[in-house]
Short mmCIF file of C-alpha atoms and ligand atoms in Angstrom, two decimals:
data_model
loop_
_atom_site.label_atom_id
_atom_site.label_comp_id
_atom_site.label_asym_id
_atom_site.label_seq_id
_atom_site.Cartn_x
_atom_site.Cartn_y
_atom_site.Cartn_z
CA MET A 1 0.00 0.03 0.06
CA THR A 2 1.22 3.42 -0.86
CA ILE A 3 1.12 6.19 1.83
CA PHE A 4 -1.82 7.70 -0.25
CA ASP A 5 -3.72 4.45 0.08
CA GLN A 6 -3.03 4.29 3.81
CA VAL A 7 -4.47 7.81 4.08
CA ALA A 8 -7.54 6.81 2.13
CA ALA A 9 -8.15 3.82 4.39
CA GLN A 10 -8.26 5.98 7.40
CA LEU A 11 -10.55 8.85 6.09
CA PRO A 12 -14.04 7.31 7.06
CA ALA A 13 -12.96 6.85 10.72
CA VAL A 14 -11.15 10.30 10.83
CA LEU A 15 -14.46 11.96 9.45
CA ALA A 16 -16.56 10.25 12.07
CA ASP A 17 -14.07 11.60 14.81
CA LEU A 18 -14.25 15.02 13.39
CA GLU A 19 -17.99 14.87 13.49
CA ALA A 20 -17.87 13.95 17.23
CA LEU A 21 -15.37 16.91 17.83
CA VAL A 22 -17.75 19.28 16.01
CA ALA A 23 -20.59 18.28 18.37
CA ILE A 24 -18.74 19.72 21.31
CA GLU A 25 -19.53 23.44 21.56
CA SER A 26 -16.12 24.67 22.21
CA VAL A 27 -16.84 28.41 21.82
CA GLY A 28 -13.93 30.21 23.39
CA ALA A 29 -15.55 33.57 23.60
CA ASP A 30 -18.51 32.30 25.70
CA PRO A 31 -17.54 31.92 29.42
CA ALA A 32 -20.63 29.76 29.89
CA ARG A 33 -19.20 26.98 27.63
CA SER A 34 -15.63 26.84 29.24
CA ASP A 35 -16.54 23.35 30.24
CA GLU A 36 -17.15 22.53 26.65
CA VAL A 37 -13.75 23.81 25.75
CA ARG A 38 -12.17 21.63 28.23
CA ARG A 39 -14.27 18.72 27.14
CA SER A 40 -13.00 19.33 23.48
CA ALA A 41 -9.29 19.40 24.70
CA GLU A 42 -9.84 16.01 26.49
CA ALA A 43 -11.58 14.54 23.42
CA VAL A 44 -8.52 15.62 21.31
CA ALA A 45 -6.14 14.28 23.88
CA ALA A 46 -8.10 10.95 23.88
CA LEU A 47 -7.87 10.65 20.11
CA ILE A 48 -4.10 11.05 20.31
CA THR A 49 -3.75 8.64 23.19
CA ASP A 50 -5.62 6.09 21.17
CA LEU A 51 -2.82 6.28 18.57
CA GLY A 52 -0.48 4.94 21.18
CA CYS A 53 1.27 8.25 21.70
CA PRO A 54 3.38 7.94 24.97
CA ASP A 55 3.26 11.53 26.05
CA VAL A 56 -0.19 13.39 25.97
CA ARG A 57 -0.92 16.30 28.07
CA VAL A 58 -3.75 18.80 28.53
CA VAL A 59 -2.07 22.04 29.62
CA SER A 60 -3.18 25.59 30.38
CA SER A 61 -1.43 28.61 31.66
CA ALA A 62 -2.33 31.67 33.61
CA GLY A 63 -6.01 30.76 33.42
CA GLY A 64 -5.90 30.41 29.73
CA ALA A 65 -8.01 27.78 27.89
CA PRO A 66 -6.77 24.14 27.72
CA ALA A 67 -4.38 23.22 25.03
CA VAL A 68 -3.05 19.71 24.10
CA ILE A 69 0.69 18.86 23.70
CA ALA A 70 1.40 15.38 22.61
CA ARG A 71 4.87 14.00 21.53
CA PHE A 72 5.72 11.03 19.41
CA PRO A 73 9.59 11.02 19.96
CA ALA A 74 11.91 11.24 16.98
CA PRO A 75 13.44 8.02 15.73
CA ALA A 76 17.18 8.46 15.82
CA GLY A 77 18.61 11.08 13.43
CA GLN A 78 15.09 12.20 12.40
CA PRO A 79 13.87 15.91 12.71
CA THR A 80 10.91 16.83 14.85
CA VAL A 81 7.81 18.37 13.30
CA CYS A 82 5.22 20.27 15.40
CA LEU A 83 1.78 20.07 13.90
CA TYR A 84 -0.51 22.88 15.05
CA ALA A 85 -4.19 23.35 14.94
CA HIS A 86 -6.79 24.73 17.44
CA HIS A 87 -9.87 23.08 18.93
CA ASP A 88 -11.80 26.19 20.01
CA VAL A 89 -14.27 27.64 17.66
CA GLN A 90 -16.09 30.81 16.72
CA PRO A 91 -19.66 31.61 18.09
CA VAL A 92 -22.26 30.53 15.59
CA GLY A 93 -24.14 33.93 15.50
CA ASP A 94 -27.78 33.74 14.64
CA PRO A 95 -28.67 29.99 14.40
CA ALA A 96 -31.47 30.97 12.03
CA ASP A 97 -28.70 31.80 9.36
CA TRP A 98 -27.63 28.18 9.44
CA GLU A 99 -29.10 25.74 6.96
CA THR A 100 -27.87 22.73 8.94
CA PRO A 101 -27.54 22.47 12.73
CA PRO A 102 -24.14 24.25 13.63
CA PHE A 103 -22.95 21.63 16.04
CA ALA A 104 -24.28 18.49 14.08
CA ALA A 105 -21.85 17.86 11.18
CA THR A 106 -23.84 17.41 8.02
CA GLU A 107 -22.66 16.40 4.65
CA VAL A 108 -24.30 18.18 1.80
CA GLY A 109 -23.07 18.04 -1.84
CA GLY A 110 -19.52 16.99 -1.04
CA ARG A 111 -18.94 19.41 1.89
CA LEU A 112 -19.20 18.72 5.67
CA PHE A 113 -21.21 21.59 7.25
CA GLY A 114 -20.83 22.52 11.00
CA ARG A 115 -18.98 25.09 13.10
CA GLY A 116 -15.34 24.07 13.37
CA THR A 117 -15.36 21.65 10.38
CA ALA A 118 -12.87 23.90 8.61
CA ASP A 119 -11.58 26.28 11.35
CA ASP A 120 -9.93 24.48 12.89
CA LYS A 121 -11.11 21.07 14.04
CA GLY A 122 -10.74 19.97 10.41
CA GLY A 123 -6.95 21.08 10.76
CA PHE A 124 -6.61 18.69 13.71
CA ALA A 125 -8.36 16.00 11.68
CA VAL A 126 -5.65 16.37 8.97
CA HIS A 127 -2.98 15.69 11.51
CA LEU A 128 -4.90 12.76 12.98
CA ALA A 129 -5.28 11.25 9.50
CA ALA A 130 -1.47 11.67 8.82
CA LEU A 131 -0.46 9.98 12.00
CA ARG A 132 -3.01 7.08 11.57
CA ALA A 133 -1.68 6.47 8.08
CA PHE A 134 1.55 5.71 9.83
CA ASP A 135 -0.25 3.63 12.47
CA GLY A 136 0.84 5.97 15.18
CA ARG A 137 4.54 5.58 14.29
CA PRO A 138 5.42 8.52 12.13
CA PRO A 139 8.90 8.32 10.49
CA VAL A 140 9.92 11.57 12.01
CA GLY A 141 9.38 12.98 15.54
CA VAL A 142 5.83 14.55 15.69
CA THR A 143 4.66 16.94 18.39
CA LEU A 144 0.94 17.90 18.26
CA PHE A 145 0.07 21.19 19.63
CA ILE A 146 -3.79 21.90 19.65
CA GLU A 147 -4.47 25.18 21.08
CA GLY A 148 -7.77 26.18 22.78
CA GLU A 149 -8.03 29.85 22.52
CA GLU A 150 -6.99 30.87 18.98
CA GLU A 151 -10.34 32.32 18.28
CA ILE A 152 -10.09 34.77 21.23
CA GLY A 153 -6.67 35.89 20.01
CA SER A 154 -4.41 33.39 21.82
CA PRO A 155 -3.99 35.45 24.96
CA THR A 156 -1.75 32.95 26.66
CA LEU A 157 0.03 31.40 23.68
CA ALA A 158 3.37 33.25 24.28
CA THR A 159 3.30 32.08 27.82
CA LEU A 160 2.57 28.56 26.82
CA LEU A 161 5.35 28.61 24.33
CA ALA A 162 7.67 29.83 27.20
CA GLU A 163 6.55 27.35 29.80
CA HIS A 164 6.67 24.33 27.41
CA HIS A 165 9.63 25.65 25.21
CA GLU A 166 11.46 22.32 25.29
CA ALA A 167 8.41 20.19 24.76
CA LEU A 168 7.37 22.30 21.78
CA ALA A 169 10.83 22.75 20.28
CA ALA A 170 10.81 21.38 16.59
CA ASP A 171 12.61 21.80 13.31
CA VAL A 172 9.47 22.52 11.44
CA TYR A 173 6.12 24.00 12.38
CA VAL A 174 3.05 23.19 10.37
CA ILE A 175 0.30 25.53 11.11
CA ALA A 176 -2.90 24.14 9.56
CA ASP A 177 -5.10 27.14 9.87
CA SER A 178 -5.09 29.25 6.87
CA THR A 179 -7.02 29.12 3.56
CA ASN A 180 -6.27 27.43 0.30
CA TRP A 181 -6.45 29.46 -2.90
CA ALA A 182 -9.40 27.70 -4.48
CA VAL A 183 -11.01 24.20 -4.23
CA GLY A 184 -8.48 21.78 -5.61
CA GLN A 185 -5.79 24.34 -5.37
CA PRO A 186 -3.48 24.25 -2.25
CA ALA A 187 -1.60 27.17 -0.93
CA PHE A 188 1.18 28.00 1.51
CA THR A 189 0.51 31.25 3.29
CA THR A 190 3.65 33.40 3.26
CA SER A 191 2.59 36.85 4.16
CA LEU A 192 0.16 38.31 6.75
CA ARG A 193 -0.98 41.78 7.24
CA GLY A 194 -0.69 43.51 10.56
CA LEU A 195 -3.15 45.56 12.51
CA ALA A 196 -3.40 48.78 14.50
CA ASP A 197 -6.69 50.39 15.61
CA CYS A 198 -7.57 53.37 17.59
CA VAL A 199 -10.72 55.40 18.70
CA VAL A 200 -10.97 59.00 17.85
CA GLU A 201 -13.29 61.35 19.74
CA LEU A 202 -14.03 64.94 18.64
CA ARG A 203 -15.76 67.57 20.79
CA THR A 204 -17.02 70.89 19.52
CA LEU A 205 -19.47 72.07 22.19
CA ASP A 206 -19.89 71.57 25.98
CA HIS A 207 -23.53 70.68 25.56
CA ALA A 208 -26.04 70.03 22.67
CA VAL A 209 -27.69 73.22 21.30
CA HIS A 210 -30.59 73.91 19.04
CA SER A 211 -29.49 73.41 15.43
CA GLY A 212 -31.73 76.15 14.23
CA ALA A 213 -30.36 78.62 16.65
CA PHE A 214 -26.62 78.03 16.24
CA GLY A 215 -26.26 76.09 13.09
CA GLY A 216 -24.30 77.87 10.41
CA VAL A 217 -21.80 79.26 12.95
CA VAL A 218 -21.14 76.47 15.47
CA PRO A 219 -19.87 73.22 14.02
CA ASP A 220 -21.20 69.93 15.30
CA ALA A 221 -18.92 66.99 16.27
CA LEU A 222 -20.28 64.55 14.02
CA THR A 223 -20.05 66.56 10.79
CA SER A 224 -16.46 67.50 12.01
CA LEU A 225 -15.68 63.86 12.51
CA CYS A 226 -17.07 62.93 9.13
CA ARG A 227 -14.66 65.45 7.55
CA LEU A 228 -11.73 64.20 9.47
CA LEU A 229 -12.51 60.44 8.48
CA ALA A 230 -12.95 61.43 4.84
CA THR A 231 -9.24 62.46 4.83
CA LEU A 232 -8.12 58.94 5.44
CA HIS A 233 -8.39 58.02 1.79
CA ASP A 234 -7.55 59.73 -1.51
CA ALA A 235 -10.18 60.04 -4.16
CA GLU A 236 -9.34 56.63 -5.60
CA GLY A 237 -9.82 54.99 -2.16
CA ASN A 238 -5.96 54.58 -1.38
CA VAL A 239 -5.02 55.10 2.16
CA ALA A 240 -3.90 58.73 2.47
CA VAL A 241 -1.94 58.28 5.84
CA LYS A 242 1.61 59.12 4.91
CA GLY A 243 4.63 56.96 5.66
CA LEU A 244 2.93 53.47 5.84
CA ALA A 245 4.80 50.75 4.20
CA ALA A 246 3.69 48.59 1.13
CA ALA A 247 5.29 45.24 0.15
CA PRO A 248 5.93 43.80 -3.24
CA GLY A 249 2.72 42.11 -4.44
CA GLN A 250 2.19 38.31 -5.29
CA LEU A 251 1.50 37.70 -8.94
CA LEU A 252 -1.87 35.73 -8.55
CA ASP A 253 -4.87 36.90 -10.37
CA TYR A 254 -8.08 37.20 -8.32
CA PRO A 255 -10.86 37.02 -10.84
CA GLU A 256 -13.17 40.09 -10.54
CA ASP A 257 -16.42 38.04 -10.50
CA ARG A 258 -15.06 35.64 -7.72
CA LEU A 259 -13.97 38.65 -5.59
CA ARG A 260 -17.37 40.26 -5.91
CA GLU A 261 -19.05 37.03 -4.88
CA ASP A 262 -16.72 36.20 -2.14
CA SER A 263 -16.96 39.74 -0.64
CA GLY A 264 -20.67 40.19 -1.27
CA LEU A 265 -19.93 43.56 -2.98
CA LEU A 266 -23.30 44.88 -4.26
CA PRO A 267 -23.88 45.41 -8.03
CA GLY A 268 -22.60 48.78 -9.06
CA VAL A 269 -20.47 49.47 -6.06
CA GLU A 270 -16.94 50.18 -7.14
CA TYR A 271 -13.72 48.75 -5.77
CA ILE A 272 -11.31 51.14 -3.92
CA GLY A 273 -7.53 51.62 -4.24
CA THR A 274 -5.13 50.88 -7.01
CA GLY A 275 -2.87 47.92 -8.02
CA SER A 276 -3.90 44.34 -8.49
CA PHE A 277 -6.52 42.85 -6.30
CA VAL A 278 -4.24 40.68 -4.34
CA GLU A 279 -1.78 43.46 -3.95
CA ARG A 280 -4.47 45.61 -2.42
CA LEU A 281 -5.63 42.78 -0.13
CA TRP A 282 -2.23 41.46 1.07
CA SER A 283 0.54 43.82 0.37
CA LYS A 284 -0.91 47.35 0.88
CA PRO A 285 -2.41 48.95 4.01
CA ALA A 286 -6.17 49.37 4.36
CA LEU A 287 -8.15 51.60 6.54
CA SER A 288 -11.77 51.19 7.64
CA VAL A 289 -14.08 52.89 10.09
CA ILE A 290 -15.45 49.96 11.97
CA ALA A 291 -17.66 51.68 14.57
CA LEU A 292 -19.23 55.07 15.28
CA ASP A 293 -20.82 56.49 18.36
CA ALA A 294 -23.17 59.44 17.90
CA THR A 295 -26.95 60.17 18.48
CA PRO A 296 -28.88 57.10 16.91
CA VAL A 297 -31.31 58.22 14.29
CA ASP A 298 -34.33 57.09 16.36
CA ARG A 299 -33.42 59.57 19.12
CA ALA A 300 -32.39 62.39 16.78
CA SER A 301 -33.64 65.88 17.80
CA ASN A 302 -32.84 69.17 16.11
CA THR A 303 -29.62 69.66 18.12
CA LEU A 304 -26.02 70.03 17.13
CA ILE A 305 -24.19 67.00 18.42
CA PRO A 306 -21.45 67.97 20.96
CA CYS A 307 -19.35 64.92 20.83
CA ALA A 308 -18.88 62.01 18.45
CA ARG A 309 -16.43 59.15 18.13
CA ALA A 310 -15.29 56.47 15.68
CA LYS A 311 -13.18 53.32 15.78
CA ILE A 312 -10.66 53.11 13.02
CA SER A 313 -8.99 49.89 11.88
CA LEU A 314 -5.70 49.91 10.06
CA ARG A 315 -4.37 46.90 8.41
CA LEU A 316 -0.62 47.05 7.81
CA ALA A 317 1.47 45.69 4.85
CA PRO A 318 4.13 43.05 5.51
CA GLY A 319 7.39 44.99 6.38
CA ASP A 320 5.56 47.73 8.36
CA ASP A 321 5.87 48.12 12.12
CA ALA A 322 2.66 48.17 14.21
CA GLU A 323 3.72 50.88 16.65
CA ALA A 324 5.19 53.21 14.09
CA ALA A 325 2.12 52.70 11.77
CA SER A 326 -0.20 53.55 14.75
CA ALA A 327 1.87 56.66 15.41
CA LYS A 328 1.53 57.83 11.72
CA LEU A 329 -2.22 57.27 11.90
CA ILE A 330 -2.55 59.30 15.07
CA GLU A 331 -0.24 62.07 13.50
CA HIS A 332 -2.49 62.13 10.44
CA LEU A 333 -5.62 62.52 12.59
CA ARG A 334 -4.06 65.35 14.61
CA ASP A 335 -2.89 67.13 11.48
CA HIS A 336 -6.45 67.05 9.83
CA VAL A 337 -8.88 67.93 12.55
CA PRO A 338 -11.28 70.34 11.13
CA TRP A 339 -12.38 73.72 12.52
CA GLY A 340 -10.17 73.39 15.66
CA ALA A 341 -12.44 70.72 17.18
CA GLN A 342 -10.93 69.16 20.38
CA LEU A 343 -9.50 65.77 19.70
CA GLU A 344 -8.84 62.80 21.73
CA ILE A 345 -7.23 59.52 20.44
CA ARG A 346 -6.90 56.29 22.26
CA ALA A 347 -4.66 53.83 20.57
CA GLY A 348 -5.97 50.28 20.64
CA ASP A 349 -4.78 46.88 19.69
CA THR A 350 -1.63 46.13 17.50
CA GLY A 351 -0.48 43.10 15.70
CA GLU A 352 2.71 42.92 13.62
CA PRO A 353 2.47 41.90 10.03
CA ALA A 354 4.61 38.94 8.89
CA VAL A 355 6.60 37.72 6.09
CA ILE A 356 7.03 33.85 6.39
CA ASP A 357 10.22 32.67 4.91
CA PHE A 358 9.50 29.81 2.53
CA SER A 359 12.86 28.25 1.81
CA GLY A 360 15.18 25.48 2.71
CA PRO A 361 14.97 21.75 2.50
CA TYR A 362 11.85 21.36 4.55
CA ALA A 363 9.95 23.92 2.52
CA ASP A 364 11.24 22.35 -0.74
CA ALA A 365 10.08 18.97 0.31
CA ALA A 366 6.74 20.08 1.54
CA ARG A 367 6.14 21.79 -1.74
CA ALA A 368 6.95 18.60 -3.61
CA ALA A 369 4.83 16.42 -1.36
CA PHE A 370 1.83 18.87 -1.89
CA ALA A 371 2.38 18.86 -5.65
CA GLN A 372 2.02 15.05 -5.53
CA ALA A 373 -1.00 14.99 -3.25
CA TRP A 374 -3.19 17.60 -4.80
CA PRO A 375 -4.68 17.92 -8.25
CA ARG A 376 -2.48 21.16 -8.68
CA GLU A 377 0.72 22.66 -7.65
CA PRO A 378 0.66 24.80 -4.51
CA VAL A 379 0.66 28.54 -4.79
CA PHE A 380 1.99 31.13 -2.37
CA ILE A 381 -0.62 33.63 -0.88
CA GLY A 382 -0.95 36.29 1.61
CA GLN A 383 -3.67 36.74 4.07
CA GLY A 384 -5.29 40.20 4.45
CA GLY A 385 -6.01 39.47 8.07
CA SER A 386 -3.49 38.50 10.66
CA ILE A 387 -2.79 35.07 12.24
CA PRO A 388 -1.08 36.57 15.39
CA MET A 389 0.27 33.13 16.60
CA VAL A 390 2.38 32.69 13.57
CA ALA A 391 4.53 35.65 14.96
CA ASP A 392 4.61 33.94 18.39
CA PHE A 393 6.03 30.75 16.94
CA ALA A 394 8.55 32.63 14.80
CA ALA A 395 9.77 34.67 17.84
CA ALA A 396 9.97 31.50 20.08
CA TYR A 397 11.82 29.37 17.51
CA PRO A 398 13.64 31.69 15.18
CA GLU A 399 15.67 28.87 13.67
CA ALA A 400 12.74 26.64 12.67
CA THR A 401 10.96 26.41 9.29
CA ILE A 402 7.20 27.46 9.49
CA LEU A 403 4.70 26.18 7.00
CA VAL A 404 1.20 27.82 7.07
CA THR A 405 -1.10 25.22 5.44
CA ALA A 406 -4.88 24.95 5.14
CA VAL A 407 -8.08 22.79 4.84
CA SER A 408 -10.44 25.59 4.04
CA ASP A 409 -11.15 27.06 0.81
CA PRO A 410 -12.71 30.33 -0.23
CA ASP A 411 -16.18 28.98 0.24
CA SER A 412 -15.63 27.63 3.68
CA ARG A 413 -17.03 30.59 5.57
CA PRO A 414 -14.97 30.15 8.77
CA HIS A 415 -16.50 32.50 11.48
CA GLY A 416 -19.65 32.83 9.43
CA ALA A 417 -22.94 30.83 9.23
CA ASN A 418 -22.83 27.54 7.29
CA GLU A 419 -19.14 26.93 7.82
CA SER A 420 -18.00 23.89 5.74
CA LEU A 421 -15.23 21.70 4.86
CA HIS A 422 -14.69 20.46 1.18
CA LEU A 423 -14.31 16.73 1.54
CA GLY A 424 -12.20 16.32 -1.57
CA ASP A 425 -9.76 18.98 -0.47
CA PHE A 426 -9.82 17.45 3.02
CA ALA A 427 -8.63 14.14 1.52
CA ALA A 428 -5.88 15.95 -0.43
CA ALA A 429 -4.77 17.83 2.67
CA CYS A 430 -4.43 14.53 4.58
CA ARG A 431 -2.53 12.96 1.63
CA ALA A 432 -0.22 15.99 1.54
CA GLU A 433 0.66 16.01 5.23
CA ALA A 434 1.35 12.34 5.25
CA ALA A 435 3.59 12.57 2.18
CA MET A 436 5.25 15.59 3.69
CA LEU A 437 6.15 13.75 6.83
CA ASP A 438 7.50 10.83 4.71
CA ALA A 439 9.62 13.30 2.68
CA PHE A 440 11.06 14.87 5.76
CA SER A 441 12.20 11.50 6.93
CA ARG A 442 14.11 11.08 3.69
CA LEU A 443 16.05 14.27 3.77
CA PRO A 444 19.61 14.15 4.48
CA SER A 445 19.92 14.30 8.34
CA ALA A 446 20.24 17.69 10.05
CA PRO A 447 19.51 19.79 6.91
ZN1 ZN B 501 -8.59 29.03 12.99
#
């Protein structure tokens, strides 16, 4: 039997285990379901123990959610590969938006629907399939690290990596939590945008006054704020904040009709910014107003609004620095306040962008294994959002190779209603991972 046959033989049982994991409501953001997050960690640990793994632990740090660390020791002279996924999931939102029950995995038309099928219990299932294909005796050392708080921003990940530094040390990290480029088209994610946000508040009056009595002389705060926010882009929709970095863009073509469908852009609405679509999405900064506080329409009266505030979200290109970019945004806001309005700015969260170096013997071997296992060669993509834990791994293990892989495709809708896993792609991802571990074991030692 080839390794691909071995994987194929494991898939039905792995999918049944995935369905059992999906039934556990491990919603990290819901304190009422912290027991479910624990139950999910224990279910993951039990599946790994059943493989004959000699060292399986459920760990947590500083009140963080439980993660699973499990180690299959490296055969002599073989490298160690750390396989990452996370077992916590996003909330389901309005259950009425789901066409199948979110916590009962349901197969429809070649896809498995349910919360966590793609993000990221499906990622763990790939690791499980690869290990089972080797009957629990992988040809290289394997450490599984299945986190339990990725969907709430991994607050204790850096601490976990520090406290379990030795146990988690590896030559290669495989982070199975990104997105493939298309159904049937695998991708390695090699760049991630960063993030800086802030809340800006403008005051023009010490109390609301009659708009008829004072309008025309006295500026209101909301109009002033709108004028300020309007300075954040140029007429074409490019970010107008000076001094932000832009990175060289990938060469992939994102078909216009697919982008419109993926994003839900309404007919007639134009795109903003300049450059290719993937350049705008992955390699250039983006700025959006994501919240606004002012008088709600239902409570409007004929008064000039004294105070208004907005939350601004800035996505940073790879190569930028989050603190420096945040300072440039704040400087822009200060320089463009209209009519002498009083300005207060509260800087918020930041996350560093990342360029993930895809080079060296492990990367080359992974690429070849993926090309064998999938119908098409892998491509290299960026992500417009951030995956903050990639930076945590890179900081903790600077010498290691990091490979960011995926089970989801552009229609998987992770975080949204009707999340699903494409079963053909899932099988290919399992084949690719098993072939990759096999390829790593054949590299000349200590590459
Ligand atoms: Zn995820």
